[in-house]
mmCIF file with all atom_site columns, C-alpha atoms in Angstrom:
data_model
loop_
_atom_site.group_PDB
_atom_site.id
_atom_site.type_symbol
_atom_site.label_atom_id
_atom_site.label_alt_id
_atom_site.label_comp_id
_atom_site.label_asym_id
_atom_site.label_entity_id
_atom_site.label_seq_id
_atom_site.pdbx_PDB_ins_code
_atom_site.Cartn_x
_atom_site.Cartn_y
_atom_site.Cartn_z
_atom_site.occupancy
_atom_site.B_iso_or_equiv
_atom_site.pdbx_formal_charge
_atom_site.auth_seq_id
_atom_site.auth_comp_id
_atom_site.auth_asym_id
_atom_site.auth_atom_id
_atom_site.pdbx_PDB_model_num
ATOM 1   C CA . UNK V 1 1   ? -143.643 81.757  163.672 1.00 0.00 ? 1   UNK V CA 1
ATOM 2   C CA . UNK V 1 2   ? -141.323 84.499  164.823 1.00 0.00 ? 2   UNK V CA 1
ATOM 3   C CA . UNK V 1 3   ? -137.803 83.434  165.130 1.00 0.00 ? 3   UNK V CA 1
ATOM 4   C CA . UNK V 1 4   ? -135.171 86.051  166.448 1.00 0.00 ? 4   UNK V CA 1
ATOM 5   C CA . UNK V 1 5   ? -131.579 86.395  167.454 1.00 0.00 ? 5   UNK V CA 1
ATOM 6   C CA . UNK V 1 6   ? -130.547 88.900  169.561 1.00 0.00 ? 6   UNK V CA 1
ATOM 7   C CA . UNK V 1 7   ? -127.034 89.959  170.642 1.00 0.00 ? 7   UNK V CA 1
ATOM 8   C CA . UNK V 1 8   ? -126.555 91.932  173.623 1.00 0.00 ? 8   UNK V CA 1
ATOM 9   C CA . UNK V 1 9   ? -123.196 94.027  174.482 1.00 0.00 ? 9   UNK V CA 1
ATOM 10  C CA . UNK V 1 10  ? -122.164 95.293  177.685 1.00 0.00 ? 10  UNK V CA 1
ATOM 11  C CA . UNK V 1 11  ? -118.791 97.409  178.329 1.00 0.00 ? 11  UNK V CA 1
ATOM 12  C CA . UNK V 1 12  ? -118.061 97.707  182.067 1.00 0.00 ? 12  UNK V CA 1
ATOM 13  C CA . UNK V 1 13  ? -115.575 99.515  184.106 1.00 0.00 ? 13  UNK V CA 1
ATOM 14  C CA . UNK V 1 14  ? -114.021 99.422  187.493 1.00 0.00 ? 14  UNK V CA 1
ATOM 15  C CA . UNK V 1 15  ? -115.246 101.979 190.028 1.00 0.00 ? 15  UNK V CA 1
ATOM 16  C CA . UNK V 1 16  ? -113.443 103.529 192.880 1.00 0.00 ? 16  UNK V CA 1
ATOM 17  C CA . UNK V 1 17  ? -115.461 101.367 195.299 1.00 0.00 ? 17  UNK V CA 1
ATOM 18  C CA . UNK V 1 18  ? -114.199 98.274  193.368 1.00 0.00 ? 18  UNK V CA 1
ATOM 19  C CA . UNK V 1 19  ? -117.460 97.104  192.058 1.00 0.00 ? 19  UNK V CA 1
ATOM 20  C CA . UNK V 1 20  ? -118.474 96.789  188.234 1.00 0.00 ? 20  UNK V CA 1
ATOM 21  C CA . UNK V 1 21  ? -120.609 98.963  186.737 1.00 0.00 ? 21  UNK V CA 1
ATOM 22  C CA . UNK V 1 22  ? -122.238 99.903  183.332 1.00 0.00 ? 22  UNK V CA 1
ATOM 23  C CA . UNK V 1 23  ? -119.541 102.796 181.551 1.00 0.00 ? 23  UNK V CA 1
ATOM 24  C CA . UNK V 1 24  ? -121.784 105.907 181.411 1.00 0.00 ? 24  UNK V CA 1
ATOM 25  C CA . UNK V 1 25  ? -120.656 109.486 180.330 1.00 0.00 ? 25  UNK V CA 1
ATOM 26  C CA . UNK V 1 26  ? -122.748 112.927 180.576 1.00 0.00 ? 26  UNK V CA 1
ATOM 27  C CA . UNK V 1 27  ? -125.771 113.198 178.081 1.00 0.00 ? 27  UNK V CA 1
ATOM 28  C CA . UNK V 1 28  ? -125.781 109.443 177.361 1.00 0.00 ? 28  UNK V CA 1
ATOM 29  C CA . UNK V 1 29  ? -128.692 108.238 175.315 1.00 0.00 ? 29  UNK V CA 1
ATOM 30  C CA . UNK V 1 30  ? -131.846 106.422 176.635 1.00 0.00 ? 30  UNK V CA 1
ATOM 31  C CA . UNK V 1 31  ? -132.352 102.684 176.979 1.00 0.00 ? 31  UNK V CA 1
ATOM 32  C CA . UNK V 1 32  ? -133.930 102.665 173.665 1.00 0.00 ? 32  UNK V CA 1
ATOM 33  C CA . UNK V 1 33  ? -131.819 104.641 171.967 1.00 0.00 ? 33  UNK V CA 1
ATOM 34  C CA . UNK V 1 34  ? -128.474 103.037 173.551 1.00 0.00 ? 34  UNK V CA 1
ATOM 35  C CA . UNK V 1 35  ? -130.034 99.677  172.253 1.00 0.00 ? 35  UNK V CA 1
ATOM 36  C CA . UNK V 1 36  ? -129.877 100.671 168.866 1.00 0.00 ? 36  UNK V CA 1
ATOM 37  C CA . UNK V 1 37  ? -126.421 102.944 169.114 1.00 0.00 ? 37  UNK V CA 1
ATOM 38  C CA . UNK V 1 38  ? -124.699 99.930  171.274 1.00 0.00 ? 38  UNK V CA 1
ATOM 39  C CA . UNK V 1 39  ? -122.949 98.058  168.226 1.00 0.00 ? 39  UNK V CA 1
ATOM 40  C CA . UNK V 1 40  ? -121.290 101.648 167.114 1.00 0.00 ? 40  UNK V CA 1
ATOM 41  C CA . UNK V 1 41  ? -120.464 102.486 170.641 1.00 0.00 ? 41  UNK V CA 1
ATOM 42  C CA . UNK V 1 42  ? -119.211 98.928  171.574 1.00 0.00 ? 42  UNK V CA 1
ATOM 43  C CA . UNK V 1 43  ? -116.733 99.011  168.279 1.00 0.00 ? 43  UNK V CA 1
ATOM 44  C CA . UNK V 1 44  ? -115.634 102.464 168.823 1.00 0.00 ? 44  UNK V CA 1
ATOM 45  C CA . UNK V 1 45  ? -114.605 101.656 172.513 1.00 0.00 ? 45  UNK V CA 1
ATOM 46  C CA . UNK V 1 46  ? -113.158 98.210  171.456 1.00 0.00 ? 46  UNK V CA 1
ATOM 47  C CA . UNK V 1 47  ? -110.732 100.299 169.212 1.00 0.00 ? 47  UNK V CA 1
ATOM 48  C CA . UNK V 1 48  ? -109.700 103.088 171.917 1.00 0.00 ? 48  UNK V CA 1
ATOM 49  C CA . UNK V 1 49  ? -108.915 99.931  174.584 1.00 0.00 ? 49  UNK V CA 1
ATOM 50  C CA . UNK V 1 50  ? -106.827 97.954  171.928 1.00 0.00 ? 50  UNK V CA 1
ATOM 51  C CA . UNK V 1 51  ? -105.135 101.207 170.230 1.00 0.00 ? 51  UNK V CA 1
ATOM 52  C CA . UNK V 1 52  ? -102.456 101.023 172.481 1.00 0.00 ? 52  UNK V CA 1
ATOM 53  C CA . UNK V 1 53  ? -101.723 97.251  172.712 1.00 0.00 ? 53  UNK V CA 1
ATOM 54  C CA . UNK V 1 54  ? -102.658 95.987  169.344 1.00 0.00 ? 54  UNK V CA 1
ATOM 55  C CA . UNK V 1 55  ? -100.681 97.288  166.172 1.00 0.00 ? 55  UNK V CA 1
ATOM 56  C CA . UNK V 1 56  ? -102.789 99.593  163.748 1.00 0.00 ? 56  UNK V CA 1
ATOM 57  C CA . UNK V 1 57  ? -102.664 97.158  161.348 1.00 0.00 ? 57  UNK V CA 1
ATOM 58  C CA . UNK V 1 58  ? -103.868 94.392  162.800 1.00 0.00 ? 58  UNK V CA 1
ATOM 59  C CA . UNK V 1 59  ? -106.889 96.141  165.034 1.00 0.00 ? 59  UNK V CA 1
ATOM 60  C CA . UNK V 1 60  ? -109.603 95.750  162.778 1.00 0.00 ? 60  UNK V CA 1
ATOM 61  C CA . UNK V 1 61  ? -109.204 92.377  162.666 1.00 0.00 ? 61  UNK V CA 1
ATOM 62  C CA . UNK V 1 62  ? -108.478 92.113  166.584 1.00 0.00 ? 62  UNK V CA 1
ATOM 63  C CA . UNK V 1 63  ? -112.251 94.046  166.888 1.00 0.00 ? 63  UNK V CA 1
ATOM 64  C CA . UNK V 1 64  ? -113.878 91.537  164.731 1.00 0.00 ? 64  UNK V CA 1
ATOM 65  C CA . UNK V 1 65  ? -112.621 88.791  166.971 1.00 0.00 ? 65  UNK V CA 1
ATOM 66  C CA . UNK V 1 66  ? -113.524 90.551  170.142 1.00 0.00 ? 66  UNK V CA 1
ATOM 67  C CA . UNK V 1 67  ? -117.286 91.700  168.468 1.00 0.00 ? 67  UNK V CA 1
ATOM 68  C CA . UNK V 1 68  ? -117.540 87.758  167.965 1.00 0.00 ? 68  UNK V CA 1
ATOM 69  C CA . UNK V 1 69  ? -117.136 86.827  171.503 1.00 0.00 ? 69  UNK V CA 1
ATOM 70  C CA . UNK V 1 70  ? -121.268 88.201  172.759 1.00 0.00 ? 70  UNK V CA 1
ATOM 71  C CA . UNK V 1 71  ? -123.853 86.315  174.329 1.00 0.00 ? 71  UNK V CA 1
ATOM 72  C CA . UNK V 1 72  ? -126.387 85.313  171.837 1.00 0.00 ? 72  UNK V CA 1
ATOM 73  C CA . UNK V 1 73  ? -130.254 84.396  172.595 1.00 0.00 ? 73  UNK V CA 1
ATOM 74  C CA . UNK V 1 74  ? -132.199 82.372  170.223 1.00 0.00 ? 74  UNK V CA 1
ATOM 75  C CA . UNK V 1 75  ? -136.144 82.086  170.372 1.00 0.00 ? 75  UNK V CA 1
ATOM 76  C CA . UNK V 1 76  ? -138.578 80.198  168.076 1.00 0.00 ? 76  UNK V CA 1
ATOM 77  C CA . UNK V 1 77  ? -142.242 80.132  168.501 1.00 0.00 ? 77  UNK V CA 1
ATOM 78  C CA . UNK V 1 78  ? -145.662 81.667  166.988 1.00 0.00 ? 78  UNK V CA 1
ATOM 79  C CA . UNK V 1 79  ? -145.216 84.618  169.196 1.00 0.00 ? 79  UNK V CA 1
ATOM 80  C CA . UNK V 1 80  ? -142.282 86.981  169.326 1.00 0.00 ? 80  UNK V CA 1
ATOM 81  C CA . UNK V 1 81  ? -140.055 86.937  172.493 1.00 0.00 ? 81  UNK V CA 1
ATOM 82  C CA . UNK V 1 82  ? -141.414 88.193  175.703 1.00 0.00 ? 82  UNK V CA 1
ATOM 83  C CA . UNK V 1 83  ? -138.911 91.188  175.750 1.00 0.00 ? 83  UNK V CA 1
ATOM 84  C CA . UNK V 1 84  ? -139.760 92.259  172.676 1.00 0.00 ? 84  UNK V CA 1
ATOM 85  C CA . UNK V 1 85  ? -143.540 92.820  173.447 1.00 0.00 ? 85  UNK V CA 1
ATOM 86  C CA . UNK V 1 86  ? -143.087 96.001  175.354 1.00 0.00 ? 86  UNK V CA 1
ATOM 87  C CA . UNK V 1 87  ? -141.381 97.286  172.191 1.00 0.00 ? 87  UNK V CA 1
ATOM 88  C CA . UNK V 1 88  ? -144.150 96.666  170.035 1.00 0.00 ? 88  UNK V CA 1
ATOM 89  C CA . UNK V 1 89  ? -146.344 98.689  172.173 1.00 0.00 ? 89  UNK V CA 1
ATOM 90  C CA . UNK V 1 90  ? -144.008 101.268 172.316 1.00 0.00 ? 90  UNK V CA 1
ATOM 91  C CA . UNK V 1 91  ? -143.837 101.590 168.594 1.00 0.00 ? 91  UNK V CA 1
ATOM 92  C CA . UNK V 1 92  ? -147.664 100.714 168.133 1.00 0.00 ? 92  UNK V CA 1
ATOM 93  C CA . UNK V 1 93  ? -150.000 100.946 171.287 1.00 0.00 ? 93  UNK V CA 1
ATOM 94  C CA . UNK V 1 94  ? -152.056 97.854  171.659 1.00 0.00 ? 94  UNK V CA 1
ATOM 95  C CA . UNK V 1 95  ? -149.715 95.798  168.826 1.00 0.00 ? 95  UNK V CA 1
ATOM 96  C CA . UNK V 1 96  ? -148.806 93.146  171.923 1.00 0.00 ? 96  UNK V CA 1
ATOM 97  C CA . UNK V 1 97  ? -152.734 92.431  172.250 1.00 0.00 ? 97  UNK V CA 1
ATOM 98  C CA . UNK V 1 98  ? -153.206 92.003  168.461 1.00 0.00 ? 98  UNK V CA 1
ATOM 99  C CA . UNK V 1 99  ? -150.455 89.848  167.853 1.00 0.00 ? 99  UNK V CA 1
ATOM 100 C CA . UNK V 1 100 ? -151.722 87.748  170.689 1.00 0.00 ? 100 UNK V CA 1
ATOM 101 C CA . UNK V 1 101 ? -154.918 87.692  168.980 1.00 0.00 ? 101 UNK V CA 1
ATOM 102 C CA . UNK V 1 102 ? -153.797 86.765  165.587 1.00 0.00 ? 102 UNK V CA 1
ATOM 103 C CA . UNK V 1 103 ? -151.732 83.672  167.557 1.00 0.00 ? 103 UNK V CA 1
ATOM 104 C CA . UNK V 1 104 ? -154.999 82.790  169.204 1.00 0.00 ? 104 UNK V CA 1
ATOM 105 C CA . UNK V 1 105 ? -157.148 82.898  165.754 1.00 0.00 ? 105 UNK V CA 1
ATOM 106 C CA . UNK V 1 106 ? -154.565 80.993  163.846 1.00 0.00 ? 106 UNK V CA 1
ATOM 107 C CA . UNK V 1 107 ? -154.584 78.324  166.514 1.00 0.00 ? 107 UNK V CA 1
ATOM 108 C CA . UNK V 1 108 ? -158.390 77.767  166.770 1.00 0.00 ? 108 UNK V CA 1
ATOM 109 C CA . UNK V 1 109 ? -158.375 77.738  162.763 1.00 0.00 ? 109 UNK V CA 1
ATOM 110 C CA . UNK V 1 110 ? -155.775 75.149  162.517 1.00 0.00 ? 110 UNK V CA 1
ATOM 111 C CA . UNK V 1 111 ? -157.671 73.232  165.473 1.00 0.00 ? 111 UNK V CA 1
ATOM 112 C CA . UNK V 1 112 ? -161.017 73.576  163.217 1.00 0.00 ? 112 UNK V CA 1
ATOM 113 C CA . UNK V 1 113 ? -159.416 72.107  160.025 1.00 0.00 ? 113 UNK V CA 1
ATOM 114 C CA . UNK V 1 114 ? -157.945 69.168  162.158 1.00 0.00 ? 114 UNK V CA 1
ATOM 115 C CA . UNK V 1 115 ? -161.070 68.220  163.682 1.00 0.00 ? 115 UNK V CA 1
ATOM 116 C CA . UNK V 1 116 ? -162.758 68.684  160.212 1.00 0.00 ? 116 UNK V CA 1
ATOM 117 C CA . UNK V 1 117 ? -160.216 66.283  158.498 1.00 0.00 ? 117 UNK V CA 1
ATOM 118 C CA . UNK V 1 118 ? -160.974 63.542  161.449 1.00 0.00 ? 118 UNK V CA 1
ATOM 119 C CA . UNK V 1 119 ? -164.648 63.803  161.178 1.00 0.00 ? 119 UNK V CA 1
ATOM 120 C CA . UNK V 1 120 ? -164.331 63.543  157.449 1.00 0.00 ? 120 UNK V CA 1
ATOM 121 C CA . UNK V 1 121 ? -161.980 60.533  157.850 1.00 0.00 ? 121 UNK V CA 1
ATOM 122 C CA . UNK V 1 122 ? -164.008 58.740  160.252 1.00 0.00 ? 122 UNK V CA 1
ATOM 123 C CA . UNK V 1 123 ? -167.490 59.516  158.167 1.00 0.00 ? 123 UNK V CA 1
ATOM 124 C CA . UNK V 1 124 ? -165.864 58.270  154.630 1.00 0.00 ? 124 UNK V CA 1
ATOM 125 C CA . UNK V 1 125 ? -164.526 55.050  156.508 1.00 0.00 ? 125 UNK V CA 1
ATOM 126 C CA . UNK V 1 126 ? -167.621 53.985  158.177 1.00 0.00 ? 126 UNK V CA 1
ATOM 127 C CA . UNK V 1 127 ? -169.714 54.540  154.913 1.00 0.00 ? 127 UNK V CA 1
ATOM 128 C CA . UNK V 1 128 ? -167.339 52.208  153.539 1.00 0.00 ? 128 UNK V CA 1
ATOM 129 C CA . UNK V 1 129 ? -167.934 49.713  156.002 1.00 0.00 ? 129 UNK V CA 1
ATOM 130 C CA . UNK V 1 130 ? -171.482 50.006  155.647 1.00 0.00 ? 130 UNK V CA 1
ATOM 131 C CA . UNK V 1 131 ? -171.158 49.492  152.126 1.00 0.00 ? 131 UNK V CA 1
ATOM 132 C CA . UNK V 1 132 ? -168.813 46.617  152.463 1.00 0.00 ? 132 UNK V CA 1
ATOM 133 C CA . UNK V 1 133 ? -171.260 44.821  154.975 1.00 0.00 ? 133 UNK V CA 1
ATOM 134 C CA . UNK V 1 134 ? -174.238 45.309  152.220 1.00 0.00 ? 134 UNK V CA 1
ATOM 135 C CA . UNK V 1 135 ? -171.691 43.858  149.751 1.00 0.00 ? 135 UNK V CA 1
ATOM 136 C CA . UNK V 1 136 ? -170.996 40.864  151.889 1.00 0.00 ? 136 UNK V CA 1
ATOM 137 C CA . UNK V 1 137 ? -174.530 40.003  152.537 1.00 0.00 ? 137 UNK V CA 1
ATOM 138 C CA . UNK V 1 138 ? -175.406 40.092  148.671 1.00 0.00 ? 138 UNK V CA 1
ATOM 139 C CA . UNK V 1 139 ? -172.555 37.951  147.722 1.00 0.00 ? 139 UNK V CA 1
ATOM 140 C CA . UNK V 1 140 ? -173.419 35.330  150.687 1.00 0.00 ? 140 UNK V CA 1
ATOM 141 C CA . UNK V 1 141 ? -177.050 35.182  149.372 1.00 0.00 ? 141 UNK V CA 1
ATOM 142 C CA . UNK V 1 142 ? -175.704 34.817  145.924 1.00 0.00 ? 142 UNK V CA 1
ATOM 143 C CA . UNK V 1 143 ? -173.591 31.739  147.252 1.00 0.00 ? 143 UNK V CA 1
ATOM 144 C CA . UNK V 1 144 ? -176.241 30.511  148.969 1.00 0.00 ? 144 UNK V CA 1
ATOM 145 C CA . UNK V 1 145 ? -178.536 30.823  146.035 1.00 0.00 ? 145 UNK V CA 1
ATOM 146 C CA . UNK V 1 146 ? -176.141 28.974  143.457 1.00 0.00 ? 146 UNK V CA 1
ATOM 147 C CA . UNK V 1 147 ? -175.661 26.295  146.011 1.00 0.00 ? 147 UNK V CA 1
ATOM 148 C CA . UNK V 1 148 ? -179.368 25.186  146.420 1.00 0.00 ? 148 UNK V CA 1
ATOM 149 C CA . UNK V 1 149 ? -179.257 25.419  142.576 1.00 0.00 ? 149 UNK V CA 1
ATOM 150 C CA . UNK V 1 150 ? -176.587 22.837  142.623 1.00 0.00 ? 150 UNK V CA 1
ATOM 151 C CA . UNK V 1 151 ? -174.036 25.190  141.219 1.00 0.00 ? 151 UNK V CA 1
ATOM 152 C CA . UNK V 1 152 ? -171.665 24.004  143.669 1.00 0.00 ? 152 UNK V CA 1
ATOM 153 C CA . UNK V 1 153 ? -168.381 25.618  141.716 1.00 0.00 ? 153 UNK V CA 1
ATOM 154 C CA . UNK V 1 154 ? -170.086 29.249  141.196 1.00 0.00 ? 154 UNK V CA 1
ATOM 155 C CA . UNK V 1 155 ? -170.915 29.002  144.876 1.00 0.00 ? 155 UNK V CA 1
ATOM 156 C CA . UNK V 1 156 ? -167.395 28.359  146.000 1.00 0.00 ? 156 UNK V CA 1
ATOM 157 C CA . UNK V 1 157 ? -166.458 31.137  143.788 1.00 0.00 ? 157 UNK V CA 1
ATOM 158 C CA . UNK V 1 158 ? -168.450 33.487  145.484 1.00 0.00 ? 158 UNK V CA 1
ATOM 159 C CA . UNK V 1 159 ? -167.271 32.227  148.886 1.00 0.00 ? 159 UNK V CA 1
ATOM 160 C CA . UNK V 1 160 ? -163.726 32.784  148.057 1.00 0.00 ? 160 UNK V CA 1
ATOM 161 C CA . UNK V 1 161 ? -164.070 35.909  146.874 1.00 0.00 ? 161 UNK V CA 1
ATOM 162 C CA . UNK V 1 162 ? -166.317 37.231  149.354 1.00 0.00 ? 162 UNK V CA 1
ATOM 163 C CA . UNK V 1 163 ? -163.435 35.953  152.141 1.00 0.00 ? 163 UNK V CA 1
ATOM 164 C CA . UNK V 1 164 ? -160.532 37.521  150.259 1.00 0.00 ? 164 UNK V CA 1
ATOM 165 C CA . UNK V 1 165 ? -162.488 40.412  149.953 1.00 0.00 ? 165 UNK V CA 1
ATOM 166 C CA . UNK V 1 166 ? -163.593 40.622  153.900 1.00 0.00 ? 166 UNK V CA 1
ATOM 167 C CA . UNK V 1 167 ? -159.908 39.910  155.380 1.00 0.00 ? 167 UNK V CA 1
ATOM 168 C CA . UNK V 1 168 ? -158.300 42.908  153.780 1.00 0.00 ? 168 UNK V CA 1
ATOM 169 C CA . UNK V 1 169 ? -161.334 45.276  154.785 1.00 0.00 ? 169 UNK V CA 1
ATOM 170 C CA . UNK V 1 170 ? -161.531 44.055  158.151 1.00 0.00 ? 170 UNK V CA 1
ATOM 171 C CA . UNK V 1 171 ? -158.143 44.742  158.714 1.00 0.00 ? 171 UNK V CA 1
ATOM 172 C CA . UNK V 1 172 ? -158.233 48.225  157.203 1.00 0.00 ? 172 UNK V CA 1
ATOM 173 C CA . UNK V 1 173 ? -161.047 48.957  159.449 1.00 0.00 ? 173 UNK V CA 1
ATOM 174 C CA . UNK V 1 174 ? -159.662 48.002  162.697 1.00 0.00 ? 174 UNK V CA 1
ATOM 175 C CA . UNK V 1 175 ? -155.978 49.829  161.780 1.00 0.00 ? 175 UNK V CA 1
ATOM 176 C CA . UNK V 1 176 ? -158.430 52.988  160.981 1.00 0.00 ? 176 UNK V CA 1
ATOM 177 C CA . UNK V 1 177 ? -160.615 52.495  164.309 1.00 0.00 ? 177 UNK V CA 1
ATOM 178 C CA . UNK V 1 178 ? -157.347 51.999  166.498 1.00 0.00 ? 178 UNK V CA 1
ATOM 179 C CA . UNK V 1 179 ? -155.576 55.350  164.953 1.00 0.00 ? 179 UNK V CA 1
ATOM 180 C CA . UNK V 1 180 ? -158.783 57.236  165.477 1.00 0.00 ? 180 UNK V CA 1
ATOM 181 C CA . UNK V 1 181 ? -158.640 56.259  169.204 1.00 0.00 ? 181 UNK V CA 1
ATOM 182 C CA . UNK V 1 182 ? -154.751 57.322  169.690 1.00 0.00 ? 182 UNK V CA 1
ATOM 183 C CA . UNK V 1 183 ? -155.852 60.333  167.764 1.00 0.00 ? 183 UNK V CA 1
ATOM 184 C CA . UNK V 1 184 ? -158.371 61.291  170.483 1.00 0.00 ? 184 UNK V CA 1
ATOM 185 C CA . UNK V 1 185 ? -156.235 60.728  173.288 1.00 0.00 ? 185 UNK V CA 1
ATOM 186 C CA . UNK V 1 186 ? -153.102 62.545  172.074 1.00 0.00 ? 186 UNK V CA 1
ATOM 187 C CA . UNK V 1 187 ? -152.162 65.304  174.087 1.00 0.00 ? 187 UNK V CA 1
ATOM 188 C CA . UNK V 1 188 ? -152.160 69.084  173.203 1.00 0.00 ? 188 UNK V CA 1
ATOM 189 C CA . UNK V 1 189 ? -149.252 70.510  172.178 1.00 0.00 ? 189 UNK V CA 1
ATOM 190 C CA . UNK V 1 190 ? -147.282 72.441  174.739 1.00 0.00 ? 190 UNK V CA 1
ATOM 191 C CA . UNK V 1 191 ? -147.085 76.223  174.457 1.00 0.00 ? 191 UNK V CA 1
ATOM 192 C CA . UNK V 1 192 ? -143.934 77.520  172.640 1.00 0.00 ? 192 UNK V CA 1
ATOM 193 C CA . UNK V 1 193 ? -140.770 77.608  175.191 1.00 0.00 ? 193 UNK V CA 1
ATOM 194 C CA . UNK V 1 194 ? -137.330 79.452  174.816 1.00 0.00 ? 194 UNK V CA 1
ATOM 195 C CA . UNK V 1 195 ? -134.529 77.120  173.458 1.00 0.00 ? 195 UNK V CA 1
ATOM 196 C CA . UNK V 1 196 ? -130.952 77.146  174.345 1.00 0.00 ? 196 UNK V CA 1
ATOM 197 C CA . UNK V 1 197 ? -128.689 78.055  171.651 1.00 0.00 ? 197 UNK V CA 1
ATOM 198 C CA . UNK V 1 198 ? -126.879 75.601  169.843 1.00 0.00 ? 198 UNK V CA 1
ATOM 199 C CA . UNK V 1 199 ? -123.605 75.660  168.264 1.00 0.00 ? 199 UNK V CA 1
ATOM 200 C CA . UNK V 1 200 ? -124.529 74.147  164.928 1.00 0.00 ? 200 UNK V CA 1
ATOM 201 C CA . UNK V 1 201 ? -127.414 76.725  164.737 1.00 0.00 ? 201 UNK V CA 1
ATOM 202 C CA . UNK V 1 202 ? -127.290 79.464  162.355 1.00 0.00 ? 202 UNK V CA 1
ATOM 203 C CA . UNK V 1 203 ? -127.398 82.642  163.925 1.00 0.00 ? 203 UNK V CA 1
ATOM 204 C CA . UNK V 1 204 ? -127.180 86.116  162.686 1.00 0.00 ? 204 UNK V CA 1
ATOM 205 C CA . UNK V 1 205 ? -123.792 88.191  162.031 1.00 0.00 ? 205 UNK V CA 1
ATOM 206 C CA . UNK V 1 206 ? -123.486 91.365  163.969 1.00 0.00 ? 206 UNK V CA 1
ATOM 207 C CA . UNK V 1 207 ? -124.002 94.472  161.956 1.00 0.00 ? 207 UNK V CA 1
ATOM 208 C CA . UNK V 1 208 ? -121.302 97.100  162.228 1.00 0.00 ? 208 UNK V CA 1
#
């Protein structure tokens, strides 16, 4: 399961027409290089912007406070965030397709073992009910034979033991079939979705 936290920085400047646009310089790096160099560049620009306002001894602390106010995005699921798929393909062509195949294979493996466990549990319980029914027939037959031979006390003991053992087995059997029906009617889990950031969630600190 991938969990990714991304931090986005953007420095803007006011153009002559009055619109806000990203600040650029001649020879600026490409988009991929800008993503890597963004934290360092942002810190330097913040220090230059605060240089004439904040005293030099308080400049590092003020810079850290400004860097703490950033937009954070949290994603959790079996796959990386969709925005990172193109980056995986950029590093290794076909990596995104391989990640999808890995997730599909893992899901198929999990579903197979869940179905196997349900079948094994159902088979075991069914065999237990069958053997319990055979034991019931044997005990009732023995009780009838004892009553026919005039051993009423032994016949009553056999009937009592049969009744005490039959009621819990019947209750457990009903519970098992109810659980099996609910398991068959349970809907499939929805695909992973983006989660909104929470204040109490532990986030990754920005590296400088």
